[in-house]
mmCIF file of C-alpha atoms in Angstrom:
data_model
loop_
_atom_site.group_PDB
_atom_site.id
_atom_site.type_symbol
_atom_site.label_atom_id
_atom_site.label_comp_id
_atom_site.label_asym_id
_atom_site.label_seq_id
_atom_site.Cartn_x
_atom_site.Cartn_y
_atom_site.Cartn_z
ATOM 1 C CA LYS A 22 24.045 14.370 -3.746
ATOM 2 C CA LYS A 23 20.744 12.437 -3.785
ATOM 3 C CA LYS A 24 22.461 9.350 -5.238
ATOM 4 C CA MET A 25 25.212 9.547 -2.617
ATOM 5 C CA THR A 26 22.620 9.839 0.196
ATOM 6 C CA LYS A 27 20.656 6.851 -1.102
ATOM 7 C CA GLY A 28 23.855 4.822 -1.394
ATOM 8 C CA LEU A 29 24.853 5.638 2.167
ATOM 9 C CA CYS A 30 21.370 4.641 3.368
ATOM 10 C CA LEU A 31 21.728 1.244 1.708
ATOM 11 C CA LEU A 32 25.169 0.712 3.271
ATOM 12 C CA CYS A 33 23.908 1.730 6.727
ATOM 13 C CA SER A 34 20.993 -0.688 6.396
ATOM 14 C CA TYR A 35 23.310 -3.488 5.347
ATOM 15 C CA PHE A 36 25.890 -3.032 8.109
ATOM 16 C CA SER A 37 23.137 -2.670 10.690
ATOM 17 C CA ALA A 38 21.813 -6.056 9.588
ATOM 18 C CA LEU A 39 25.326 -7.546 9.816
ATOM 19 C CA ILE A 40 25.590 -6.459 13.441
ATOM 20 C CA THR A 41 22.091 -7.711 14.281
ATOM 21 C CA VAL A 42 22.249 -11.121 12.595
ATOM 22 C CA GLY A 43 25.971 -11.868 12.599
ATOM 23 C CA ILE A 44 28.140 -12.330 9.545
ATOM 24 C CA GLY A 45 28.445 -16.102 9.977
ATOM 25 C CA ASN A 46 24.688 -16.605 10.045
ATOM 26 C CA ARG A 47 23.770 -14.666 6.924
ATOM 27 C CA CYS A 48 21.661 -15.990 4.048
ATOM 28 C CA VAL A 49 20.909 -19.416 5.532
ATOM 29 C CA SER A 50 17.112 -19.195 5.894
ATOM 30 C CA GLY A 51 16.070 -19.405 2.252
ATOM 31 C CA PRO A 52 15.088 -20.068 -0.377
ATOM 32 C CA TYR A 53 14.628 -16.375 -1.179
ATOM 33 C CA LEU A 54 13.039 -14.278 -3.897
ATOM 34 C CA PHE A 55 14.523 -11.045 -5.245
ATOM 35 C CA ASP A 56 12.732 -8.934 -7.839
ATOM 36 C CA GLU A 57 14.862 -6.809 -10.152
ATOM 37 C CA ALA A 58 11.836 -5.964 -12.303
ATOM 38 C CA CYS A 59 9.696 -4.072 -9.799
ATOM 39 C CA PHE A 60 11.630 -0.848 -10.259
ATOM 40 C CA HIS A 61 9.879 1.763 -12.368
ATOM 41 C CA PHE A 62 11.100 5.247 -13.164
ATOM 42 C CA THR A 63 7.776 7.099 -12.890
ATOM 43 C CA GLN A 64 5.674 5.741 -10.063
ATOM 44 C CA GLY A 65 4.017 7.455 -7.141
ATOM 45 C CA ILE A 66 4.338 5.938 -3.670
ATOM 46 C CA GLY A 67 1.123 3.911 -3.912
ATOM 47 C CA SER A 68 1.852 2.645 -7.418
ATOM 48 C CA SER A 69 5.377 1.654 -6.394
ATOM 49 C CA MET A 70 3.737 -0.664 -3.863
ATOM 50 C CA ASN A 71 1.524 -2.064 -6.636
ATOM 51 C CA LYS A 72 4.687 -2.984 -8.550
ATOM 52 C CA MET A 73 5.935 -5.036 -5.611
ATOM 53 C CA LYS A 74 2.784 -7.066 -4.979
ATOM 54 C CA LEU A 75 3.702 -9.602 -7.659
ATOM 55 C CA GLN A 76 6.774 -10.738 -5.697
ATOM 56 C CA ILE A 77 4.702 -10.986 -2.502
ATOM 57 C CA LEU A 78 2.223 -13.280 -4.254
ATOM 58 C CA ALA A 79 5.025 -15.347 -5.801
ATOM 59 C CA ALA A 80 6.783 -15.719 -2.444
ATOM 60 C CA GLN A 81 3.591 -16.972 -0.828
ATOM 61 C CA LEU A 82 2.874 -19.441 -3.638
ATOM 62 C CA TYR A 83 6.361 -20.991 -3.576
ATOM 63 C CA ASN A 84 7.122 -20.549 0.144
ATOM 64 C CA LEU A 85 9.982 -18.129 -0.485
ATOM 65 C CA THR A 86 11.294 -15.235 1.611
ATOM 66 C CA VAL A 87 11.199 -11.827 -0.052
ATOM 67 C CA ILE A 88 14.450 -9.875 -0.125
ATOM 68 C CA PRO A 89 13.315 -6.290 -0.813
ATOM 69 C CA ASN A 90 14.849 -4.359 -3.678
ATOM 70 C CA PRO A 91 15.605 -0.820 -2.391
ATOM 71 C CA SER A 92 15.304 0.574 -5.929
ATOM 72 C CA CYS A 93 11.637 -0.402 -6.017
ATOM 73 C CA PHE A 94 10.837 1.976 -3.163
ATOM 74 C CA MET A 95 12.240 4.877 -5.204
ATOM 75 C CA SER A 96 11.123 6.743 -8.314
ATOM 76 C CA SER A 97 11.879 9.819 -10.380
ATOM 77 C CA GLU A 98 8.433 11.023 -9.265
ATOM 78 C CA HIS A 99 9.559 11.480 -5.668
ATOM 79 C CA SER A 100 12.662 11.366 -3.493
ATOM 80 C CA THR A 101 11.103 9.462 -0.613
ATOM 81 C CA ASN A 102 12.403 6.051 0.416
ATOM 82 C CA PHE A 103 9.978 4.092 2.588
ATOM 83 C CA LEU A 104 11.978 0.843 2.712
ATOM 84 C CA SER A 105 12.791 1.292 6.397
ATOM 85 C CA ALA A 106 9.344 2.667 7.259
ATOM 86 C CA PHE A 107 7.618 -0.337 5.692
ATOM 87 C CA GLY A 108 9.801 -2.787 7.604
ATOM 88 C CA TRP A 109 10.521 -5.205 4.783
ATOM 89 C CA GLU A 110 14.064 -5.821 6.028
ATOM 90 C CA VAL A 111 13.127 -6.419 9.666
ATOM 91 C CA GLY A 112 14.309 -9.844 10.832
ATOM 92 C CA LEU A 113 15.891 -10.807 7.503
ATOM 93 C CA ASP A 114 19.256 -12.559 7.442
ATOM 94 C CA CYS A 115 19.805 -11.764 3.763
ATOM 95 C CA LEU A 116 19.574 -8.348 2.098
ATOM 96 C CA PHE A 117 20.105 -6.571 -1.225
ATOM 97 C CA ALA A 118 23.842 -6.194 -0.616
ATOM 98 C CA ASP A 119 24.159 -9.974 -0.227
ATOM 99 C CA VAL A 120 22.340 -10.640 -3.483
ATOM 100 C CA ASN A 121 24.281 -7.948 -5.318
ATOM 101 C CA LYS A 122 27.748 -9.242 -4.412
ATOM 102 C CA THR A 123 29.787 -10.596 -7.292
ATOM 103 C CA GLU A 124 32.696 -11.995 -5.285
ATOM 104 C CA TYR A 125 32.638 -14.222 -2.235
ATOM 105 C CA SER A 126 28.873 -14.326 -2.402
ATOM 106 C CA LEU A 127 26.978 -16.023 0.412
ATOM 107 C CA VAL A 128 24.108 -16.889 -1.912
ATOM 108 C CA ARG A 129 23.444 -18.961 -4.980
ATOM 109 C CA ARG A 130 21.640 -16.812 -7.558
ATOM 110 C CA VAL A 131 19.150 -18.547 -9.833
ATOM 111 C CA PRO A 132 17.993 -16.147 -12.555
ATOM 112 C CA ILE A 133 14.370 -16.410 -13.665
ATOM 113 C CA VAL A 134 14.587 -15.793 -17.398
ATOM 114 C CA ILE A 135 11.110 -14.955 -18.656
ATOM 115 C CA LYS A 136 10.835 -15.296 -22.419
ATOM 116 C CA ASN A 137 7.204 -14.334 -22.725
ATOM 117 C CA GLN A 138 6.760 -10.694 -21.724
ATOM 118 C CA TYR A 139 2.967 -10.850 -22.103
ATOM 119 C CA VAL A 140 1.078 -10.983 -18.830
ATOM 120 C CA ASP A 141 -2.459 -12.269 -18.614
ATOM 121 C CA ALA A 142 -4.204 -9.934 -16.180
ATOM 122 C CA GLU A 143 -6.358 -12.821 -14.931
ATOM 123 C CA GLU A 144 -3.399 -14.988 -13.818
ATOM 124 C CA PRO A 145 -2.508 -13.292 -10.508
ATOM 125 C CA ILE A 146 -6.188 -13.049 -9.578
ATOM 126 C CA ALA A 147 -6.691 -16.761 -10.238
ATOM 127 C CA LEU A 148 -3.543 -17.641 -8.290
ATOM 128 C CA CYS A 149 -4.550 -15.391 -5.406
ATOM 129 C CA ASN A 150 -7.975 -17.059 -5.254
ATOM 130 C CA ALA A 151 -6.321 -20.478 -5.353
ATOM 131 C CA TYR A 152 -3.933 -19.472 -2.558
ATOM 132 C CA SER A 153 -6.867 -18.580 -0.312
ATOM 133 C CA LYS A 154 -8.301 -22.080 -0.834
ATOM 134 C CA GLY A 155 -5.168 -24.063 0.001
ATOM 135 C CA TYR A 156 -2.104 -25.923 -1.237
ATOM 136 C CA LEU A 157 -3.814 -28.297 -3.674
ATOM 137 C CA GLU A 158 -5.706 -25.502 -5.376
ATOM 138 C CA VAL A 159 -2.432 -23.622 -5.897
ATOM 139 C CA GLN A 160 -0.712 -26.680 -7.357
ATOM 140 C CA GLN A 161 -3.565 -27.287 -9.783
ATOM 141 C CA GLU A 162 -3.536 -23.661 -10.910
ATOM 142 C CA LEU A 163 0.248 -23.601 -11.344
ATOM 143 C CA GLN A 164 0.166 -26.862 -13.264
ATOM 144 C CA GLY A 165 -1.797 -25.145 -15.994
ATOM 145 C CA TYR A 166 0.937 -22.554 -16.482
ATOM 146 C CA THR A 167 3.796 -25.071 -16.553
ATOM 147 C CA THR A 168 2.172 -27.313 -19.169
ATOM 148 C CA ASN A 169 0.965 -24.718 -21.666
ATOM 149 C CA ASN A 170 4.550 -23.770 -22.626
ATOM 150 C CA ASN A 171 3.881 -20.029 -22.382
ATOM 151 C CA HIS A 172 7.270 -19.265 -20.744
ATOM 152 C CA GLY A 173 5.621 -16.658 -18.511
ATOM 153 C CA ILE A 174 6.653 -15.742 -14.986
ATOM 154 C CA TRP A 175 4.706 -18.498 -13.243
ATOM 155 C CA ALA A 176 5.900 -21.248 -15.589
ATOM 156 C CA GLU A 177 9.554 -20.208 -15.355
ATOM 157 C CA LEU A 178 9.461 -19.702 -11.579
ATOM 158 C CA SER A 179 7.773 -23.083 -11.096
ATOM 159 C CA LYS A 180 10.417 -24.863 -13.167
ATOM 160 C CA ALA A 181 13.263 -23.120 -11.345
ATOM 161 C CA VAL A 182 11.918 -23.866 -7.864
ATOM 162 C CA LEU A 183 11.127 -27.501 -8.646
ATOM 163 C CA SER A 184 14.509 -28.151 -10.252
ATOM 164 C CA THR A 185 16.522 -26.683 -7.371
ATOM 165 C CA ALA A 186 17.555 -29.426 -4.976
ATOM 166 C CA GLU A 187 20.932 -28.308 -3.593
ATOM 167 C CA ASN A 188 21.745 -25.433 -1.248
ATOM 168 C CA LYS A 189 18.126 -24.333 -1.081
ATOM 169 C CA ASN A 190 18.644 -22.411 2.139
ATOM 170 C CA SER A 191 21.128 -20.083 0.419
ATOM 171 C CA THR A 192 19.372 -19.922 -2.962
ATOM 172 C CA VAL A 193 17.967 -16.654 -4.270
ATOM 173 C CA PHE A 194 15.560 -16.802 -7.212
ATOM 174 C CA VAL A 195 16.021 -13.540 -9.109
ATOM 175 C CA ILE A 196 13.253 -12.171 -11.322
ATOM 176 C CA GLN A 197 15.378 -10.418 -13.892
ATOM 177 C CA ARG A 198 15.098 -6.785 -14.872
ATOM 178 C CA SER A 199 14.208 -7.688 -18.475
ATOM 179 C CA TYR A 200 10.767 -8.777 -17.273
ATOM 180 C CA TYR A 201 8.196 -5.995 -17.224
ATOM 181 C CA SER A 202 6.462 -6.127 -13.874
ATOM 182 C CA TYR A 203 3.067 -4.455 -13.922
ATOM 183 C CA ASN A 204 0.828 -2.790 -11.367
ATOM 184 C CA LEU A 205 -1.160 -5.315 -9.379
ATOM 185 C CA GLU A 206 -4.076 -3.408 -7.875
ATOM 186 C CA GLY A 207 -5.877 -4.478 -4.717
ATOM 187 C CA TYR A 208 -4.639 -6.181 -1.560
ATOM 188 C CA GLN A 209 -6.217 -9.638 -1.733
ATOM 189 C CA CYS A 210 -2.937 -11.530 -1.340
ATOM 190 C CA SER A 211 -0.579 -8.847 -0.091
ATOM 191 C CA ARG A 212 -2.298 -6.999 2.736
ATOM 192 C CA ASP A 213 -1.155 -9.240 5.611
ATOM 193 C CA PHE A 214 2.466 -9.093 4.451
ATOM 194 C CA ILE A 215 2.454 -5.304 4.000
ATOM 195 C CA VAL A 216 0.469 -4.490 7.147
ATOM 196 C CA ASN A 217 2.338 -6.824 9.518
ATOM 197 C CA ARG A 218 5.754 -5.524 8.502
ATOM 198 C CA PHE A 219 4.650 -1.899 8.547
ATOM 199 C CA TYR A 220 3.404 -2.078 12.129
ATOM 200 C CA VAL A 221 6.512 -3.899 13.338
ATOM 201 C CA ALA A 222 8.597 -1.070 11.870
ATOM 202 C CA LEU A 223 6.242 1.533 13.355
ATOM 203 C CA LYS A 224 6.557 -0.050 16.796
ATOM 204 C CA ASN A 225 10.353 -0.138 16.547
ATOM 205 C CA ASP A 226 10.715 3.440 15.294
ATOM 206 C CA ASN A 227 11.341 6.491 17.437
ATOM 207 C CA PRO A 228 7.928 7.399 18.993
ATOM 208 C CA SER A 229 8.582 11.130 18.638
ATOM 209 C CA HIS A 230 9.448 10.652 14.967
ATOM 210 C CA ARG A 231 6.110 8.963 14.233
ATOM 211 C CA ALA A 232 3.865 10.855 16.671
ATOM 212 C CA ILE A 233 0.135 11.123 15.857
ATOM 213 C CA SER A 234 -1.364 14.534 16.626
ATOM 214 C CA TYR A 235 -5.018 13.425 16.741
ATOM 215 C CA ASN A 236 -7.245 14.184 19.720
ATOM 216 C CA ARG A 237 -8.379 10.686 20.720
ATOM 217 C CA GLU A 238 -11.409 12.097 22.529
ATOM 218 C CA LYS A 239 -12.802 12.963 19.070
ATOM 219 C CA ILE A 240 -13.672 11.130 15.863
ATOM 220 C CA ASN A 241 -10.910 12.026 13.420
ATOM 221 C CA ILE A 242 -11.964 12.099 9.758
ATOM 222 C CA ALA A 243 -9.171 12.123 7.168
ATOM 223 C CA TYR A 244 -9.912 13.278 3.626
ATOM 224 C CA HIS A 245 -7.121 12.595 1.127
ATOM 225 C CA PHE A 246 -7.364 14.874 -1.881
ATOM 226 C CA ARG A 247 -4.945 13.687 -4.547
ATOM 227 C CA TYR A 248 -3.449 16.809 -6.048
ATOM 228 C CA GLY A 249 -0.714 15.370 -8.211
ATOM 229 C CA ASP A 250 1.913 12.746 -7.469
ATOM 230 C CA THR A 251 3.919 13.707 -4.396
ATOM 231 C CA ALA A 252 4.516 17.392 -5.003
ATOM 232 C CA THR A 253 4.231 17.287 -8.801
ATOM 233 C CA PRO A 254 0.657 18.456 -9.505
ATOM 234 C CA THR A 255 1.666 19.886 -12.856
ATOM 235 C CA ARG A 256 2.436 16.385 -14.063
ATOM 236 C CA LEU A 257 -1.284 15.660 -14.240
ATOM 237 C CA LYS A 258 -2.890 17.251 -17.232
ATOM 238 C CA ASN A 259 -6.465 17.533 -18.459
ATOM 239 C CA ASN A 260 -7.788 20.112 -15.977
ATOM 240 C CA SER A 261 -5.669 18.768 -13.132
ATOM 241 C CA ASP A 262 -5.752 22.119 -11.330
ATOM 242 C CA ASP A 263 -9.558 22.085 -11.253
ATOM 243 C CA VAL A 264 -10.353 20.790 -7.756
ATOM 244 C CA ASP A 265 -13.788 19.619 -8.938
ATOM 245 C CA TYR A 266 -12.382 17.702 -11.912
ATOM 246 C CA SER A 267 -13.480 14.074 -11.594
ATOM 247 C CA GLY A 268 -10.363 12.614 -13.230
ATOM 248 C CA ALA A 269 -6.825 12.300 -11.901
ATOM 249 C CA HIS A 270 -7.882 9.439 -9.609
ATOM 250 C CA ARG A 271 -9.152 11.777 -6.936
ATOM 251 C CA LEU A 272 -12.381 12.513 -5.114
ATOM 252 C CA PRO A 273 -13.553 15.908 -6.472
ATOM 253 C CA LEU A 274 -13.798 18.557 -3.803
ATOM 254 C CA LYS A 275 -17.530 19.231 -4.271
ATOM 255 C CA VAL A 276 -18.242 15.488 -4.010
ATOM 256 C CA GLY A 277 -16.091 15.209 -0.894
ATOM 257 C CA ILE A 278 -17.985 18.105 0.683
ATOM 258 C CA GLU A 279 -21.333 16.478 -0.136
ATOM 259 C CA LEU A 280 -20.150 13.152 1.287
ATOM 260 C CA LEU A 281 -19.057 14.722 4.550
ATOM 261 C CA GLN A 282 -22.246 16.733 4.875
ATOM 262 C CA LYS A 283 -24.345 13.585 4.504
ATOM 263 C CA MET A 284 -22.095 11.626 6.859
ATOM 264 C CA LEU A 285 -22.690 14.275 9.529
ATOM 265 C CA VAL A 286 -26.475 14.624 9.168
ATOM 266 C CA PRO A 287 -28.079 14.368 12.643
ATOM 267 C CA VAL A 288 -30.329 11.366 13.345
ATOM 268 C CA LYS A 289 -29.525 9.605 10.029
ATOM 269 C CA SER A 290 -25.853 9.314 10.993
ATOM 270 C CA VAL A 291 -24.542 7.760 14.196
ATOM 271 C CA LEU A 292 -21.816 10.428 14.238
ATOM 272 C CA ASN A 293 -22.064 13.243 16.727
ATOM 273 C CA ALA A 294 -20.862 16.122 14.532
ATOM 274 C CA ALA A 295 -19.857 18.219 17.522
ATOM 275 C CA HIS A 296 -17.263 15.594 18.418
ATOM 276 C CA CYS A 297 -15.724 15.176 14.948
ATOM 277 C CA VAL A 298 -12.549 16.752 13.582
ATOM 278 C CA ILE A 299 -11.922 16.841 9.826
ATOM 279 C CA HIS A 300 -8.309 16.568 8.645
ATOM 280 C CA PHE A 301 -7.623 17.490 5.027
ATOM 281 C CA PHE A 302 -4.509 15.960 3.431
ATOM 282 C CA SER A 303 -3.201 17.314 0.149
ATOM 283 C CA GLU A 304 -0.591 19.590 -1.439
ATOM 284 C CA GLY A 305 -0.585 23.170 -2.674
ATOM 285 C CA ASN A 306 -1.894 26.342 -1.053
ATOM 286 C CA LEU A 307 -4.790 26.864 1.340
ATOM 287 C CA ALA A 308 -6.406 29.310 -1.109
ATOM 288 C CA THR A 309 -6.898 26.424 -3.543
ATOM 289 C CA PHE A 310 -9.349 24.782 -1.132
ATOM 290 C CA THR A 311 -11.402 27.832 -0.136
ATOM 291 C CA GLN A 312 -14.743 26.147 -0.831
ATOM 292 C CA PHE A 313 -13.811 23.361 1.586
ATOM 293 C CA SER A 314 -12.775 25.703 4.373
ATOM 294 C CA HIS A 315 -16.036 27.618 3.875
ATOM 295 C CA ALA A 316 -18.047 24.392 4.184
ATOM 296 C CA PHE A 317 -16.053 23.171 7.210
ATOM 297 C CA PRO A 318 -14.366 26.159 8.917
ATOM 298 C CA ASP A 319 -12.746 24.088 11.675
ATOM 299 C CA THR A 320 -10.895 21.777 9.271
ATOM 300 C CA VAL A 321 -7.280 20.991 10.117
ATOM 301 C CA PHE A 322 -5.329 21.296 6.856
ATOM 302 C CA HIS A 323 -2.234 19.163 6.242
ATOM 303 C CA LEU A 324 -0.826 20.625 3.014
ATOM 304 C CA GLY A 325 2.469 18.858 2.746
ATOM 305 C CA ASN A 326 5.091 17.636 0.307
ATOM 306 C CA GLU A 327 7.614 14.828 0.040
ATOM 307 C CA SER A 328 9.079 15.618 3.452
ATOM 308 C CA THR A 329 5.683 15.122 5.147
ATOM 309 C CA ALA A 330 4.541 12.109 3.097
ATOM 310 C CA LEU A 331 5.290 9.539 5.809
ATOM 311 C CA SER A 332 3.661 11.646 8.528
ATOM 312 C CA ASP A 333 0.606 12.143 6.314
ATOM 313 C CA LEU A 334 0.395 8.397 5.735
ATOM 314 C CA ASP A 335 0.755 7.699 9.471
ATOM 315 C CA HIS A 336 -2.145 10.048 10.208
ATOM 316 C CA MET A 337 -4.347 8.638 7.454
ATOM 317 C CA ILE A 338 -3.897 5.082 8.730
ATOM 318 C CA HIS A 339 -4.876 6.147 12.259
ATOM 319 C CA ALA A 340 -8.028 7.973 11.142
ATOM 320 C CA ASP A 341 -11.383 6.775 12.471
ATOM 321 C CA ILE A 342 -12.835 7.564 9.039
ATOM 322 C CA LEU A 343 -10.762 7.775 5.855
ATOM 323 C CA LEU A 344 -12.086 8.909 2.504
ATOM 324 C CA GLY A 345 -10.487 9.621 -0.856
ATOM 325 C CA GLY A 346 -10.640 8.824 -4.537
ATOM 326 C CA ILE A 347 -9.293 6.172 -6.910
ATOM 327 C CA SER A 348 -5.734 6.799 -5.789
ATOM 328 C CA SER A 349 -3.143 4.121 -5.094
ATOM 329 C CA PHE A 350 -1.900 6.204 -2.157
ATOM 330 C CA THR A 351 -5.441 6.291 -0.740
ATOM 331 C CA SER A 352 -5.829 2.536 -1.179
ATOM 332 C CA LEU A 353 -2.426 1.966 0.473
ATOM 333 C CA ALA A 354 -3.509 4.062 3.461
ATOM 334 C CA SER A 355 -6.823 2.164 3.539
ATOM 335 C CA ALA A 356 -5.015 -1.180 3.573
ATOM 336 C CA LEU A 357 -2.778 -0.046 6.449
ATOM 337 C CA ASN A 358 -5.700 1.420 8.433
ATOM 338 C CA ARG A 359 -6.628 -1.470 10.734
ATOM 339 C CA TRP A 360 -9.327 0.068 12.924
ATOM 340 C CA GLY A 361 -11.186 2.771 11.030
ATOM 341 C CA VAL A 362 -13.917 2.929 8.384
ATOM 342 C CA LYS A 363 -12.751 3.472 4.818
ATOM 343 C CA VAL A 364 -15.282 5.393 2.712
ATOM 344 C CA VAL A 365 -14.266 4.373 -0.798
ATOM 345 C CA PRO A 366 -15.430 4.623 -4.427
ATOM 346 C CA MET A 367 -16.182 1.733 -6.743
ATOM 347 C CA ALA A 368 -12.570 1.717 -7.837
ATOM 348 C CA TYR A 369 -12.368 -0.664 -10.770
ATOM 349 C CA ARG A 370 -9.612 0.687 -12.944
ATOM 350 C CA PHE A 371 -9.662 -2.486 -15.042
ATOM 351 C CA SER A 372 -12.316 -5.204 -15.151
ATOM 352 C CA THR A 373 -10.604 -7.441 -12.591
ATOM 353 C CA PHE A 374 -8.555 -4.920 -10.619
ATOM 354 C CA ASN A 375 -10.231 -3.187 -7.718
ATOM 355 C CA LYS A 376 -7.839 -0.890 -5.869
ATOM 356 C CA PHE A 377 -9.648 -1.610 -2.582
ATOM 357 C CA ALA A 378 -10.052 -5.387 -2.931
ATOM 358 C CA GLY A 379 -8.904 -7.290 0.139
ATOM 359 C CA ILE A 380 -9.520 -4.362 2.513
ATOM 360 C CA ASP A 381 -12.109 -4.657 5.274
ATOM 361 C CA GLY A 382 -14.154 -2.043 7.122
ATOM 362 C CA MET A 383 -15.325 -0.277 3.968
ATOM 363 C CA ALA A 384 -18.417 1.784 3.205
ATOM 364 C CA TRP A 385 -19.286 2.729 -0.383
ATOM 365 C CA GLN A 386 -19.389 6.395 -1.325
ATOM 366 C CA HIS A 387 -22.227 6.028 -3.823
ATOM 367 C CA LYS A 388 -24.551 4.662 -1.112
ATOM 368 C CA ILE A 389 -23.847 7.596 1.208
ATOM 369 C CA LEU A 390 -24.357 10.072 -1.626
ATOM 370 C CA ALA A 391 -27.732 8.442 -2.277
ATOM 371 C CA GLY A 392 -28.674 9.057 1.363
ATOM 372 C CA ASN A 393 -28.241 5.436 2.480
ATOM 373 C CA LEU A 394 -26.085 5.467 5.617
ATOM 374 C CA THR A 395 -26.976 1.984 6.885
ATOM 375 C CA GLU A 396 -23.686 0.384 5.861
ATOM 376 C CA PHE A 397 -21.661 3.376 7.027
ATOM 377 C CA ASN A 398 -23.353 3.443 10.440
ATOM 378 C CA MET A 399 -22.946 -0.296 10.921
ATOM 379 C CA GLN A 400 -19.232 -0.159 10.100
ATOM 380 C CA LEU A 401 -18.702 2.705 12.551
ATOM 381 C CA CYS A 402 -20.468 0.911 15.376
ATOM 382 C CA GLU A 403 -18.686 -2.397 14.761
ATOM 383 C CA SER A 404 -15.166 -1.088 14.091
ATOM 384 C CA GLN A 405 -12.549 -0.737 16.802
ATOM 385 C CA LEU A 406 -11.711 2.869 15.784
ATOM 386 C CA TYR A 407 -8.777 4.948 17.011
ATOM 387 C CA VAL A 408 -10.877 7.094 19.339
ATOM 388 C CA LYS A 409 -10.563 6.086 22.992
ATOM 389 C CA GLN A 410 -13.091 3.476 24.041
ATOM 390 C CA SER A 411 -14.063 5.648 26.999
ATOM 391 C CA ALA A 412 -15.138 8.400 24.573
ATOM 392 C CA ARG A 413 -17.198 6.236 22.194
ATOM 393 C CA ARG A 414 -20.562 6.860 23.850
ATOM 394 C CA HIS A 415 -20.028 10.628 23.478
ATOM 395 C CA VAL A 416 -18.932 10.602 19.843
ATOM 396 C CA LEU A 417 -21.239 7.858 18.488
ATOM 397 C CA ASN A 418 -24.971 7.356 18.880
ATOM 398 C CA CYS A 419 -25.019 3.597 18.314
ATOM 399 C CA ASN A 420 -28.096 1.654 19.341
ATOM 400 C CA PRO A 421 -27.530 -1.539 21.326
ATOM 401 C CA GLY A 422 -28.570 -3.633 18.318
ATOM 402 C CA GLN A 423 -26.153 -1.964 15.901
#
């Protein structure tokens, strides 16, 4: 039944695009990039996005248009499908169904056969840095990959793009499934793409379907407590049910309580605690979080599951203050949150991969825990925030110089 539903969703999406664009005008705005390798069987929602960042970077480097792979928005870990919600198909004249056709195809498929499965973790970081500096920097960086005969993704993609002269507008470069795409943490070279499309889709969606329940006369603080991967908390082992356990990529409950207490200290903090509402996002039962409800009795608990995942994300990205742990879902929400302050950990999972890289408006948790609220206060006073502008002077005690 699930497979049938997903298939029908893909067909609906395709025929909707046919009506919008027109059959005669399809697949003429390329060249395009389609990634067969971003699909992974066991990924949470945030990590699924990490799988797709490689194609975003590649598309920017080679001036290609991404055709989203619906399979990459799905996983055996969850039954959600955020393809429509993230807006990756909005405005496209060429979709998955066009690429997947075997007869009477409108496109010319160029497979990217990658012989070397090894990926140097430094390569995408170097390319992202080069991209931020300009065209010549990118060309110099790519030249190194095409001359060292390593047959990696960048070398093979470069050769394919450069050797394609005919029918470019209908050409689709296909990163084949045999290539193992890996998680690319951080949002240095993907945030604009992801954010812009998400908010276009949000604007076009049914307002009642994506309604935000926050009181905009108050400062809304969202605390994301990662309690498993989308309704599968038992998947995480090693004391995963211990809410104060520091592993599992989450912010332990006792640390979250301490952070909030210090953020709300009168005089030291610019927050007016009486005008703040704490929203707690997680899974499970209310009894699991008794120590939190004792510390903050007026907390609004959002204990959801897969069916509420999109609503939870919508609320987290509209929070005036968002805090959480080293979770890819938290970092995704932080990247999509355009106006609030993100209170984040030093989230280096690997030496060069910071889950929160490329995200602005951040304040470091370790500084607040040490009693230093200078950075936090400054970010609050300088950020746009979701609270109504007319209410700012009541909810914040910012000095004119801050």
